Coordinates of C-alpha atoms in Angstrom, one line a residue:
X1 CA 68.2 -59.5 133.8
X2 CA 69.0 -59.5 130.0
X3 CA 68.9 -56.1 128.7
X4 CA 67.4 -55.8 125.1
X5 CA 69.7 -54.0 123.3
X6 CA 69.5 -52.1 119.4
X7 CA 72.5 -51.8 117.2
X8 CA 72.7 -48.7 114.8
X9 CA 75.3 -48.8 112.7
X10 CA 75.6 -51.9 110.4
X11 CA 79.2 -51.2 109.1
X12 CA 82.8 -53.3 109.2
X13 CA 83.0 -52.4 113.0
X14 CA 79.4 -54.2 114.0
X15 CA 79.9 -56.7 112.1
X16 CA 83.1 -57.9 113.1
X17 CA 83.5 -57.0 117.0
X18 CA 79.9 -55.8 118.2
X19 CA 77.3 -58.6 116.9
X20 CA 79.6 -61.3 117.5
X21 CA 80.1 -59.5 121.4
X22 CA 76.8 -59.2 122.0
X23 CA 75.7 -62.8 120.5
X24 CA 78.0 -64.4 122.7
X25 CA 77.2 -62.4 125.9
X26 CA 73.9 -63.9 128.3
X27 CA 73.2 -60.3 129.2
X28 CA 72.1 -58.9 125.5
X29 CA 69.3 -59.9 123.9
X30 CA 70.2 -58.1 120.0
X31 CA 66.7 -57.0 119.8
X32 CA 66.8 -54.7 116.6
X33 CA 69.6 -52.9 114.3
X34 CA 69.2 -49.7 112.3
X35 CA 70.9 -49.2 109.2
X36 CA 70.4 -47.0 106.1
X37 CA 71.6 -49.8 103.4
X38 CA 71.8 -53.0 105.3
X39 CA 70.2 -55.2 107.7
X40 CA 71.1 -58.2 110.0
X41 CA 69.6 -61.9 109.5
X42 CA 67.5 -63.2 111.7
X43 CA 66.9 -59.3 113.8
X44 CA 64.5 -56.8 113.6
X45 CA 65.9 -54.4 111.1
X46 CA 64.5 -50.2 110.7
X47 CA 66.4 -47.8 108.0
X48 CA 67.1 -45.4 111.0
X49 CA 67.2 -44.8 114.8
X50 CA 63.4 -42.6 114.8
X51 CA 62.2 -46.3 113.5
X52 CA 63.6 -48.2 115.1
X53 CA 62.8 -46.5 118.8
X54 CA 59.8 -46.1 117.5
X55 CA 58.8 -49.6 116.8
X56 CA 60.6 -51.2 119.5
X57 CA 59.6 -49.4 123.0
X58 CA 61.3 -51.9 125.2
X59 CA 64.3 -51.2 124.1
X60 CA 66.8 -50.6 127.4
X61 CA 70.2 -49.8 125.5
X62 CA 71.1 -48.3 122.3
X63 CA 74.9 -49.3 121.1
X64 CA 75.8 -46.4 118.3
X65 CA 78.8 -47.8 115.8
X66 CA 78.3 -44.8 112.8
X67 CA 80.3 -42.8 111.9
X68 CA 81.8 -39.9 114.7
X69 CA 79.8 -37.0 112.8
X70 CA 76.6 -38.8 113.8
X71 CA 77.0 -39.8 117.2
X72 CA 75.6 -36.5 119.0
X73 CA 72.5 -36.6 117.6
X74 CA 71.8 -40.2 117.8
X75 CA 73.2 -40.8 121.7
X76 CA 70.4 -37.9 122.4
X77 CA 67.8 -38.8 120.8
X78 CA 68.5 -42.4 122.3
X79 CA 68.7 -40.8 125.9
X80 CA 65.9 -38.6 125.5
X81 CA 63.9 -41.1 124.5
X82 CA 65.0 -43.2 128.2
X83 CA 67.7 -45.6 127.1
X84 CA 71.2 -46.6 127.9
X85 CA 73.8 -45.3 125.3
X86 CA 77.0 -46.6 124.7
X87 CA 79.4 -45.0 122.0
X88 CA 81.4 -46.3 119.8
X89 CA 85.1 -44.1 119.3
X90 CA 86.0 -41.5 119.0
X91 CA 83.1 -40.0 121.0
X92 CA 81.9 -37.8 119.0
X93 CA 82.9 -34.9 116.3
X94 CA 83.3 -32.0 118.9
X95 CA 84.7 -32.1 122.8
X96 CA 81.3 -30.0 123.7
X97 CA 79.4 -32.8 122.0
X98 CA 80.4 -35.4 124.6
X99 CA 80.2 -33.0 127.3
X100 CA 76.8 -32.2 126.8
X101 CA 75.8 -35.6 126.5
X102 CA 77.2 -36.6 129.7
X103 CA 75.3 -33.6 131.3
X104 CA 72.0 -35.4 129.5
X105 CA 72.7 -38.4 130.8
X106 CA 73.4 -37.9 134.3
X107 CA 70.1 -35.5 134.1
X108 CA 68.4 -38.7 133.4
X109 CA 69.6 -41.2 135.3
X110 CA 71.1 -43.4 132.2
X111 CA 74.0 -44.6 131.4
X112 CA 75.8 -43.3 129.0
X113 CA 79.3 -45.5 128.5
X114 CA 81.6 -43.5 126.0
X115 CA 84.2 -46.6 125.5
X116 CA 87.5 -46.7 124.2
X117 CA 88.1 -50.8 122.8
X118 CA 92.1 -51.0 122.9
X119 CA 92.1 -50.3 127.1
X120 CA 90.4 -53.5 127.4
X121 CA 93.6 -55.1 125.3
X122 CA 95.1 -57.8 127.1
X123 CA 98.4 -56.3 128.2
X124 CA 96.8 -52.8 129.4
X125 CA 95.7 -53.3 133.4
X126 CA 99.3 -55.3 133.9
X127 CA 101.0 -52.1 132.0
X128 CA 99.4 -49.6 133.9
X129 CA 100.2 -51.6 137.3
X130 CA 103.7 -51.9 136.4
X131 CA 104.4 -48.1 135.3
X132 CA 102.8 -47.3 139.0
X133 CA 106.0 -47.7 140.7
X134 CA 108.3 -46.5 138.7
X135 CA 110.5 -43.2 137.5
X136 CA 109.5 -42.8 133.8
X137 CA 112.3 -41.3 131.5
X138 CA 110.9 -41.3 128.2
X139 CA 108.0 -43.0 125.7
X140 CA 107.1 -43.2 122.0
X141 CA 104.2 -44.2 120.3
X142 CA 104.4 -46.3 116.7
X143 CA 100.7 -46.3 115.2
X144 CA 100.6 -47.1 111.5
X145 CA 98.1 -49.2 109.3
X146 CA 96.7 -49.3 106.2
X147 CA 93.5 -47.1 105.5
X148 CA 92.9 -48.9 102.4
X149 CA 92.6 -52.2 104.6
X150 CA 90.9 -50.8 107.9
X151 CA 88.4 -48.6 106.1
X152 CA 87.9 -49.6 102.0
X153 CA 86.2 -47.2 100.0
X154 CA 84.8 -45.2 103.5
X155 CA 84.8 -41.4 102.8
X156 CA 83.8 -40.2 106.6
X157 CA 86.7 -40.5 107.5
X158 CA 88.4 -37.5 105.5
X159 CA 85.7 -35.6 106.0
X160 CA 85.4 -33.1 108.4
X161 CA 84.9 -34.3 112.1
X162 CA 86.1 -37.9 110.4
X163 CA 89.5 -37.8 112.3
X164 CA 91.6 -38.8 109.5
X165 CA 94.4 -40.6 110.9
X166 CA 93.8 -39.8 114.5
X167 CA 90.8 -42.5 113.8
X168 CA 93.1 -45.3 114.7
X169 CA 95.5 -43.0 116.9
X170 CA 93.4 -41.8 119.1
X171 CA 93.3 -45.7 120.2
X172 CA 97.1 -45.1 121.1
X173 CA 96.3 -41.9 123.3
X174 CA 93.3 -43.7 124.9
X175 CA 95.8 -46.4 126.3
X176 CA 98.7 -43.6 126.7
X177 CA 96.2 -41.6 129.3
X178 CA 95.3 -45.2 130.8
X179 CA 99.1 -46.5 131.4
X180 CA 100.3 -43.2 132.5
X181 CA 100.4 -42.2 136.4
X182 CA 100.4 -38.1 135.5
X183 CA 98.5 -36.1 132.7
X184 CA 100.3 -35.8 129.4
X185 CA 99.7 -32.4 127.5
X186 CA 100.3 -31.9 123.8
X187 CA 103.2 -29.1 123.1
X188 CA 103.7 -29.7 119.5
X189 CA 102.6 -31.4 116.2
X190 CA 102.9 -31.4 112.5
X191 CA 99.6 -32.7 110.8
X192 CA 99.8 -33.9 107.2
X193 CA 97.0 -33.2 104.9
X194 CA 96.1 -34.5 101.5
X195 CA 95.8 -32.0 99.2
X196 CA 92.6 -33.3 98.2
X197 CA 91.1 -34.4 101.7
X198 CA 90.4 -32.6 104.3
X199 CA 91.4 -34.8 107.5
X200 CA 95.5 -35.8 108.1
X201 CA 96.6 -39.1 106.6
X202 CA 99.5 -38.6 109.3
X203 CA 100.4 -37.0 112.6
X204 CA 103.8 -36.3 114.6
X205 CA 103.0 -35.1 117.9
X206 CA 104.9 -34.0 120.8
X207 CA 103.7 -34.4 124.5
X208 CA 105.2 -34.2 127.8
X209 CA 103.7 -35.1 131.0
X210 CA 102.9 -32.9 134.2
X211 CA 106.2 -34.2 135.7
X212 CA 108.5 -33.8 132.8
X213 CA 108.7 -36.5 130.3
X214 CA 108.6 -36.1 126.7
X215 CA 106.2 -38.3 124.8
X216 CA 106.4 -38.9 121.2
X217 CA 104.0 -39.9 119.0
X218 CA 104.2 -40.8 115.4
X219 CA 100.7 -41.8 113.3
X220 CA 100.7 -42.7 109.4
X221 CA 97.6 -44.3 107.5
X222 CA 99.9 -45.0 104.7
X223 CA 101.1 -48.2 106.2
X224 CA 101.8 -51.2 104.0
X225 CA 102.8 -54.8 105.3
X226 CA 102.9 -55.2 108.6
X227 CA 101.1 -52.8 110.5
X228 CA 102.2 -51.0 114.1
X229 CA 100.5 -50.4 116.7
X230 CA 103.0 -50.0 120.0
X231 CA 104.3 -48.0 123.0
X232 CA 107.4 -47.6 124.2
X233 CA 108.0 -46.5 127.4
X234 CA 111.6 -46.4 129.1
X235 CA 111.9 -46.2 132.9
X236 CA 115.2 -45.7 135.6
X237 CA 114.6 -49.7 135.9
X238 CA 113.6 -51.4 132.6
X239 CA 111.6 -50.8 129.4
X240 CA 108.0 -51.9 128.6
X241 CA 106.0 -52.6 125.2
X242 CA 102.6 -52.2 124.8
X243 CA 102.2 -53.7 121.2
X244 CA 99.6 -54.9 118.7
X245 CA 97.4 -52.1 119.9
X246 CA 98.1 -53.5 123.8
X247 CA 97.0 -57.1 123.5
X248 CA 100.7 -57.6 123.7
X249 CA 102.8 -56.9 126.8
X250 CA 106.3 -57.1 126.6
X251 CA 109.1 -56.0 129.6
X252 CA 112.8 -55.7 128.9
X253 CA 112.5 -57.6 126.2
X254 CA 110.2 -60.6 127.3
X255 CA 106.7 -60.7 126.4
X256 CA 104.3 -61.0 129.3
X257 CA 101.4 -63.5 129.9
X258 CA 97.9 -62.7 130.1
X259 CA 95.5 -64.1 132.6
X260 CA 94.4 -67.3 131.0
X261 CA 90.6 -67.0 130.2
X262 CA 90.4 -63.0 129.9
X263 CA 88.1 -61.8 127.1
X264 CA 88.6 -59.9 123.6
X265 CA 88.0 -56.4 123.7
X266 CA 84.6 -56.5 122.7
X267 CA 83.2 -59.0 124.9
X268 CA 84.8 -57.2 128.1
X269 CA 83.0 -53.7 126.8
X270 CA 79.9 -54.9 126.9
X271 CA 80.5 -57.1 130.2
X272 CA 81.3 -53.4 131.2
X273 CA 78.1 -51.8 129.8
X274 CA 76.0 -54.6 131.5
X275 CA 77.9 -53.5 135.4
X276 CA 77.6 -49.9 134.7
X277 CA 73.5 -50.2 133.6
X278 CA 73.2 -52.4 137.0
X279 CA 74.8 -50.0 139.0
X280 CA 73.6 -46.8 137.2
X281 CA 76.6 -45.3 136.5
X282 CA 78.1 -43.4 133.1
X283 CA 81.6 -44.0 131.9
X284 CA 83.1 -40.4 130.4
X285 CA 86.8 -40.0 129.8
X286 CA 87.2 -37.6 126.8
X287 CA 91.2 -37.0 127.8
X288 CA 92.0 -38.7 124.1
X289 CA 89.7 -36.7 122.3
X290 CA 90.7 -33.7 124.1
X291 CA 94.5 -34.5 122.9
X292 CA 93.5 -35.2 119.3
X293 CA 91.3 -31.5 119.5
X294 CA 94.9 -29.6 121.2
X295 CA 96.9 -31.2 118.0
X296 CA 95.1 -29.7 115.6
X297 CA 95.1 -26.2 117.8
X298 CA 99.1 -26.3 118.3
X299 CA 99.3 -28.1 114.6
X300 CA 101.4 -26.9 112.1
X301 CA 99.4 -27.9 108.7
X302 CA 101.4 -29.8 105.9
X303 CA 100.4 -30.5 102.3
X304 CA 101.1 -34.1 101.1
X305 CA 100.3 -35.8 97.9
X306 CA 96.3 -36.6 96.9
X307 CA 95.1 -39.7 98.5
X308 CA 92.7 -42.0 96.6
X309 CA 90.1 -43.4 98.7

């Protein structure tokens, strides 16, 4: 059964992973998009979510891709109003936030399917599967890009609830709780501000895991050239690399096939959302978010230079 399917959220993100996804995919039927400023040829477009619920009843699923600040209220209005939710990252602007809207889901009997994209990288199931069965001694996260390229001219994202750098970094911790066979907890950070923003342009963090191991993670926005986006993890019998944000798989050295066929990150979320709507089952891991909220408790807070957006 295709599921019709609305879109709110008409920014770089939709544009460039979820439309395409969700053209290419039998199961979607793009039925409507809501967007303050912009529309999408050739679909039903409504300046905001009341509209376009509201104008389109038969509606099964409701994909949100604004802004973090905005997800709460728009993932329950869309549940409360009987449809499937899926969420872009991070989650939302508060741990509660998700929380609650888990508990409003399962109330329901929808599916809510908070994602995170980079698990469903290439090299991330064959990572995880190798780290299984083996002693870890160490690991280190490199996650550094370019705001100016990722997110031009976008204010949210120094705002409060915006993330800052921990944007793109949470990405790293959402593969680093996937990859991981025991629970990492955040001892330590330093969090660097602009004195004119008020979200971290970049992020050192210490973690260690519930049997020992000391995790380091380093996060910068001020990236130029190539950008980073690895793990490092060192074990008692060889070293792996998770890198380009974990479509690249790497042991000892030697870089890892993928399975010949497997899809983009996109296109195997919502071949996700489509099994979890059939089988009526939510998604929920908030373990990334809830290591992005301890960094800022632990946090010491550092003044950098201004940044210009």
């Amino acid at each position: 059964m295709r599921l019709k399917i609305g879109l709110l959220g008409i920014g770089k993100i939709a544009r460039d992973q979820h439309i395409p996804a969700l053209n290419a995919n039998p199961r979607y039927d793009l039925a409507a998009c809501a967007s303050r400023n912009t529309s999408v040829s050739g679909v039903p477009s409504f300046p905001d979510l009341d509209t376009m619920l509201a104008a389109m009843p038969d509606l099964a699923c409701v994909s949100i891709c604004t802004p973090p600040q905005a997800h709460f209220e728009a993932a329950l209005t869309s549940l409360r109003a009987g449809k499937h939710v899926m969420l872009e990252k991070p989650p939302a602007a508060t741990t509660r936030q998700i929380a609650l809207l888990a508990e409003e889901a399962a109330r329901r009997n929808l599916t809510l399917f908070q994602t995170w994209h980079s698990r469903f990288a290439h090299g991330v199931d064959a990572a995880r599967d190798w780290l299984r069965t083996r002693k870890i001694v160490s690991g280190k996260i490199v996650w550094k890009e370019d705001v100016h390229f990722w997110h031009p001219g976008q204010k949210w994202i120094w705002e409060p609830g915006g993330f800052g750098v921990f944007d793109p970094g949470i990405n790293a911790l959402s593969l680093l709780t996937t990859i991981l066979p025991r629970e990492v907890c955040v001892e330590s950070a330093v969090l660097e501000f602009p004195e004119n923003q008020q979200s971290p342009i970049a992020a050192q963090i210490r973690m260690r895991s519930e049997d020992g191991i000391e995790i380091g993670a380093d996060f910068d926005f001020r990236q130029k050239g190539e950008q980073s986006w690895d793990i490092d993890i060192k074990t008692t019998t060889g070293q792996l690399k998770l890198s380009k944000g974990g479509a690249v798989l790497a042991i000892d050295g030697r870089e890892i096939p993928h399975e010949e066929g497997l899809a983009g990150e996109y296109p195997r979320l919502y071949q996700r959302f489509a099994e979890l709507v059939d089988a009526g089952k939510s998604e929920v891991d908030w373990r990334p978010f809830q290591l992005v909220a301890d960094s800022f408790l632990v946090g010491e807070r550092r003044i950098v230079a201004p940044h210009t957006i």
